Coordinates of C-alpha atoms in Angstrom, one line a residue:
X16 CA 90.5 134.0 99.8
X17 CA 93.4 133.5 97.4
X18 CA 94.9 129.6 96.9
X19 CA 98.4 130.8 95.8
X20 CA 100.1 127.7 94.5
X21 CA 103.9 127.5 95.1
X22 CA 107.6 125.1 93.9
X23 CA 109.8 125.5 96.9
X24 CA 113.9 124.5 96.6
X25 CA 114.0 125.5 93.2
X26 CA 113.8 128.1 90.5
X27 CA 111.8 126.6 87.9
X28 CA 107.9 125.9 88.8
X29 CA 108.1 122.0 87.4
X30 CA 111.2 121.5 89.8
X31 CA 110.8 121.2 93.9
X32 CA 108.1 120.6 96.1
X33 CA 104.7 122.2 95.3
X34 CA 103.2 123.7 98.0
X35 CA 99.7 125.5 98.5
X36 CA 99.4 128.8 100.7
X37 CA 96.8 130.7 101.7
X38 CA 97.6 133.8 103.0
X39 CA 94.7 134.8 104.7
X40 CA 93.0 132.1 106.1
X41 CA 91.3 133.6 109.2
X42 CA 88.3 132.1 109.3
X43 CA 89.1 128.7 107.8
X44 CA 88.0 125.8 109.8
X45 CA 89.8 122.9 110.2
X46 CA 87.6 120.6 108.2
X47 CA 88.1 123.8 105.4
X48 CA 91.6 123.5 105.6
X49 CA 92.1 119.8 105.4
X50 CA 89.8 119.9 102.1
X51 CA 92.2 122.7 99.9
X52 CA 95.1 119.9 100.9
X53 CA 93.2 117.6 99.8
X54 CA 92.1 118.9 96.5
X55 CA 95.4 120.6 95.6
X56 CA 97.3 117.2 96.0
X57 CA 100.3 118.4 97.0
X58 CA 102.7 117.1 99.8
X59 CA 101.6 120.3 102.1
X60 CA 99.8 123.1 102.2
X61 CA 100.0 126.3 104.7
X62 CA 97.6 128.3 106.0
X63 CA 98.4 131.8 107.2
X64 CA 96.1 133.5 109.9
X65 CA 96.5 135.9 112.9
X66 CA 98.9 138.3 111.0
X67 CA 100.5 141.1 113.0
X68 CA 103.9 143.3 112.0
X69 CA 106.2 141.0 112.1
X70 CA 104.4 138.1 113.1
X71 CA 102.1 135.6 112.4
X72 CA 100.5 131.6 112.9
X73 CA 100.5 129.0 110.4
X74 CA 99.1 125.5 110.2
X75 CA 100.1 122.9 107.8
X76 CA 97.7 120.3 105.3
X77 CA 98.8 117.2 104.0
X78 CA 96.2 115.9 101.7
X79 CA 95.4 113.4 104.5
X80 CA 96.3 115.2 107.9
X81 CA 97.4 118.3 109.8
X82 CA 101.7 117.9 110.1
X83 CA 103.2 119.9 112.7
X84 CA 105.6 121.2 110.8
X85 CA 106.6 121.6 106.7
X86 CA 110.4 122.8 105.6
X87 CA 109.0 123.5 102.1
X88 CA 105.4 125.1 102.6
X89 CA 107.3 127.6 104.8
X90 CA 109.7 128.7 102.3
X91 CA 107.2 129.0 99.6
X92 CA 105.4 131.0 102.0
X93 CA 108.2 133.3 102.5
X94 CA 108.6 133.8 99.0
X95 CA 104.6 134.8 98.4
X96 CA 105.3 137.4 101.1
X97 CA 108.3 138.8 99.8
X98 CA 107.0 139.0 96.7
X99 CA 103.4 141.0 97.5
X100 CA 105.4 142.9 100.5
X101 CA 109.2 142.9 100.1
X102 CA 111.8 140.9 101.8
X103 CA 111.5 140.9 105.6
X104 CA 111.0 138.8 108.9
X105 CA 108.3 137.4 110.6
X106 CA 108.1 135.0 113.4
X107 CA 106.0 132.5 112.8
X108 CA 103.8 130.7 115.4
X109 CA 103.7 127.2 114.7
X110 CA 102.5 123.8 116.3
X111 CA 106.2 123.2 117.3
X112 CA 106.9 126.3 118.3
X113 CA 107.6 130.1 117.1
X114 CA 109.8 130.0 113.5
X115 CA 112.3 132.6 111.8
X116 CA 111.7 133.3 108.8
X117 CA 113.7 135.7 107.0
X118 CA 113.5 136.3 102.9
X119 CA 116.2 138.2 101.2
X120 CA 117.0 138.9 97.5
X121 CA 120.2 137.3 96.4
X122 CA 121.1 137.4 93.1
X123 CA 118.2 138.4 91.6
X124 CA 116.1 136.1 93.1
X125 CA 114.2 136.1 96.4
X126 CA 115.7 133.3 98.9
X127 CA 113.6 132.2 102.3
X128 CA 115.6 130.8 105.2
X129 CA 113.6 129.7 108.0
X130 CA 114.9 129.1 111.6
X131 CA 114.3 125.8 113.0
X132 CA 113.1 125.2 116.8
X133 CA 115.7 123.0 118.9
X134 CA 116.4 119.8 117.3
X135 CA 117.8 116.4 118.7
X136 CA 119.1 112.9 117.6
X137 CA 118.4 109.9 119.4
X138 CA 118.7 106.0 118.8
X139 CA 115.8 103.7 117.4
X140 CA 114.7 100.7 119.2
X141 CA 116.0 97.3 117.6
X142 CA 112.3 96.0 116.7
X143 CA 111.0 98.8 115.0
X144 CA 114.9 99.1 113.2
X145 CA 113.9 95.8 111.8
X146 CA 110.3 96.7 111.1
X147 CA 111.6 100.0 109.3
X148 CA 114.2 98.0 106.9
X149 CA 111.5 95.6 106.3
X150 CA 108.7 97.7 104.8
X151 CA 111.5 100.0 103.1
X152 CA 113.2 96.7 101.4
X153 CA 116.6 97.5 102.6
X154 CA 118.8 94.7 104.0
X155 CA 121.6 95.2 106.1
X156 CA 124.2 95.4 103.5
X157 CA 122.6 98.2 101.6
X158 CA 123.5 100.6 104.7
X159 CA 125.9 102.8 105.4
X160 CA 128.8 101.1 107.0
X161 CA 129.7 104.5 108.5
X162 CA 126.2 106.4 109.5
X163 CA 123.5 104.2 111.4
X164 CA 119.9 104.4 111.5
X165 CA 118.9 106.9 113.8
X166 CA 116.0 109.2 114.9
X167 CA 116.2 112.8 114.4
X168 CA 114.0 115.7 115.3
X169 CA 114.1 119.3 113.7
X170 CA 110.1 120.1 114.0
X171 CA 109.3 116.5 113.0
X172 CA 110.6 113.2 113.7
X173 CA 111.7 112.0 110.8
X174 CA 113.9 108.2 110.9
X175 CA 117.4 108.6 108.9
X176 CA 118.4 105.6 107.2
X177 CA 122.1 105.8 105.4
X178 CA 122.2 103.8 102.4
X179 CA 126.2 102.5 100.9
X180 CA 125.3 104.2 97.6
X181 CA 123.4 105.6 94.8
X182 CA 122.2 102.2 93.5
X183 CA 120.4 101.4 96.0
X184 CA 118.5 105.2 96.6
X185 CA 118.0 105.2 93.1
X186 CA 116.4 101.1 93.8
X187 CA 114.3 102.0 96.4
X188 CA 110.8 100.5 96.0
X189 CA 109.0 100.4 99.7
X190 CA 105.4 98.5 100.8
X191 CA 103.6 101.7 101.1
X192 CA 100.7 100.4 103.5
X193 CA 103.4 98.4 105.8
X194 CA 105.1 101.7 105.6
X195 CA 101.9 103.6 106.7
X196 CA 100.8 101.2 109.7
X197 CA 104.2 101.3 111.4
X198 CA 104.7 105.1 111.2
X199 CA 101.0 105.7 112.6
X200 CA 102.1 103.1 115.6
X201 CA 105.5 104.9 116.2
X202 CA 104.0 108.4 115.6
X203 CA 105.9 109.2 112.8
X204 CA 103.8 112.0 110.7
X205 CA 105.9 113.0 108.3
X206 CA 108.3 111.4 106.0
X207 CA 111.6 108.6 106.6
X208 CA 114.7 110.4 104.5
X209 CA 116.4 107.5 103.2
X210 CA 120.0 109.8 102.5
X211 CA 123.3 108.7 100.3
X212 CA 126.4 110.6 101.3
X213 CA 128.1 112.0 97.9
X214 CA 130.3 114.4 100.1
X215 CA 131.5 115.1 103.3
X216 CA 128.6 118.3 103.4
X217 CA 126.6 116.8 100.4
X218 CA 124.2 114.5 100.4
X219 CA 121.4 113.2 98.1
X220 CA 117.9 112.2 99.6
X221 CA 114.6 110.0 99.1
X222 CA 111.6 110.8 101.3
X223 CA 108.6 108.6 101.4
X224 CA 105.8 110.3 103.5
X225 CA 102.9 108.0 103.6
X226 CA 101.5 109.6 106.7
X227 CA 100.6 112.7 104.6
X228 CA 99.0 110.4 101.6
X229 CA 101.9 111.1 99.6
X230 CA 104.5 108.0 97.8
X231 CA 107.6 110.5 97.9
X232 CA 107.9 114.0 98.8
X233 CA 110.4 116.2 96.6
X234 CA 111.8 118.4 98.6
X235 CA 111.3 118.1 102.8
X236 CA 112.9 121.0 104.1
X237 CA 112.1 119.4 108.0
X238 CA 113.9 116.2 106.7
X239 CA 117.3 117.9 105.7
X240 CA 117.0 120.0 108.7
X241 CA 116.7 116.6 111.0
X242 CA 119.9 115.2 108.7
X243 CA 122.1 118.3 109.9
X244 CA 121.4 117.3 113.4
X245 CA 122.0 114.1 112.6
X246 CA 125.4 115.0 111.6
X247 CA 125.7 117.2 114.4
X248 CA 125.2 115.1 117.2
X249 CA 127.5 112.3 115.7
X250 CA 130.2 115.3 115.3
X251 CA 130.4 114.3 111.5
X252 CA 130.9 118.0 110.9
X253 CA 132.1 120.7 112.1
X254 CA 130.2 123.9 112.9
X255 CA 129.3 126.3 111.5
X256 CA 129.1 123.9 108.7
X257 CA 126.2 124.2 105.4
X258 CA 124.9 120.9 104.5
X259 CA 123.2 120.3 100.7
X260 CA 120.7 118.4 100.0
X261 CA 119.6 117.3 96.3
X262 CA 116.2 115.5 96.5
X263 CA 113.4 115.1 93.8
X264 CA 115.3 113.7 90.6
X265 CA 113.9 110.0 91.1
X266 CA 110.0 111.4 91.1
X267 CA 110.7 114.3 88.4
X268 CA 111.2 117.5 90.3
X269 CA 114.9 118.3 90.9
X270 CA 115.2 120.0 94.1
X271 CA 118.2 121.6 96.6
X272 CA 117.9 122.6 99.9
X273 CA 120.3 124.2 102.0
X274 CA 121.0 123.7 105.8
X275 CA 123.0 126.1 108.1
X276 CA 124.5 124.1 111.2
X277 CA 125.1 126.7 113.9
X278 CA 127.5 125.4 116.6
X279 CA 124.4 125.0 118.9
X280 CA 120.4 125.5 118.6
X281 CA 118.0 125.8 115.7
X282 CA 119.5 125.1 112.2
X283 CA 118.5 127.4 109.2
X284 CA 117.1 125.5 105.9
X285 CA 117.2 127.8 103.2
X286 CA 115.7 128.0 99.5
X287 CA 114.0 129.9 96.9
X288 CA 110.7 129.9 95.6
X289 CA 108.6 130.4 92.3
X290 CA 104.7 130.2 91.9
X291 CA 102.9 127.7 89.7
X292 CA 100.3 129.8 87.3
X293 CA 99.6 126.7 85.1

């Protein structure tokens, strides 16, 4: 069993979101799984198992849990596979359902874009709006006057919370533990994208994910994917639209996702790949 050791969303292996992947982890145990998270420390980690032609399952490790779903694990995954087997696609059984995942060589460079299952946007119940703003430090007037806080669901359920402007993402200093407790109660396992619009298809993001026993992710592919449905839903674009999303520069690894927003169904989250040797 190789660990292969991955930075999604970018092209430079100190940039992104680090991810581990096991490609062959048949006969990995849970309990075996959950300790390579842990050990490699980074947000996520997928593990590969029941490979077929064209298809395959996949499980993802937080250092602390099993998540349902990972944006960035998957393209890093993508790219690993491309790279020992050439560009292709596989559908990917997953947790949430069965994924697209497509790799291509643009430019030079190998780019994965998965598929994501059905997503949705709903409201957020007053109480745990408040309860949300409190552990995150936000007051009302350092929201968005134009987006509100809403729920949104692309393989996780991530909360999306509009901020008025850079300041205050760049300000953003959350209780980590108060954080922790009210995601666990809401069932929340992955991260809350706190997002400043810098464009009408642009957008910058923060991503605490205390769930997984991380302070801030770098790049969450699910995250921008549950942001394009956001936008979706409230008709603040027009599909086919392709949302991008520049994460990672407050915690030191520059990242960029992009999202493809069909008209209906699954949206397509995009990004290359490079491996960590050091």
């Amino acid at each position: 069993m190789e660990i292969l050791r991955y930075a999604a969303f970018t092209d430079r292996p100190d940039g992104g979101n680090p991810a581990g992947v096991v490609l062959d982890a048949d006969g990995l145990t849970s309990g075996e799984m959950q300790a390579i998270a842990a050990e490699l420390g980074y947000a996520e980690s997928a593990f590969i198992s029941d490979r077929l032609p064209g298809r395959a399952t996949v499980r993802y490790f937080a250092p602390e849990a099993e998540i349902p779903f990972c944006g960035h694990a998957t393209i890093a995954t993508g790219v690993a596979l491309a790279e020992r087997e050439g560009p292709g696609t596989l559908a990917l059984s997953t947790p949430v359902g069965v994924l697209g995942l497509t790799t291509d060589r643009v430019a030079g460079r190998l780019v994965a874009s998965l598929e994501t299952v059905e997503p949705w946007a709903d409201g957020i119940d007053a109480g745990c709006r408040a309860d949300l703003l409190r552990h995150l430090r936000l007051a009302e007037e350092d929201l968005s006057t134009d987006l509100p806080v809403l729920l949104s669901f692309a393989g996780n359920i991530h909360p999306i919370v509009p901020v008025r402007d850079a300041g205050v993402l760049r300000a953003l200093d959350y209780d980590y533990d108060g954080l922790r407790t009210l995601m666990a109660a809401q069932g929340w396992g992955a991260t809350v994208a706190i997002v400043h619009r810098i464009g009408p298809h642009v957008f910058e993001a923060r991503n605490p994910f205390p769930p997984g026993g991380v302070r801030e992710d770098p790049a969450t592919g699910s995250a921008a994917a549950s942001l394009g449905a956001y936008l979706r839903a409230r008709g603040e674009v027009r599909p086919p639209a392709t949302l991008t999303v520049h994460q990672g520069s407050d915690v030191g690894r520059p990242s960029l996702i992009t999202v493809g927003i069909p008209v209906a169904g699954g949206l397509t989250v995009s990004g290359g790949a490079v491996r960590i040797t050091a």
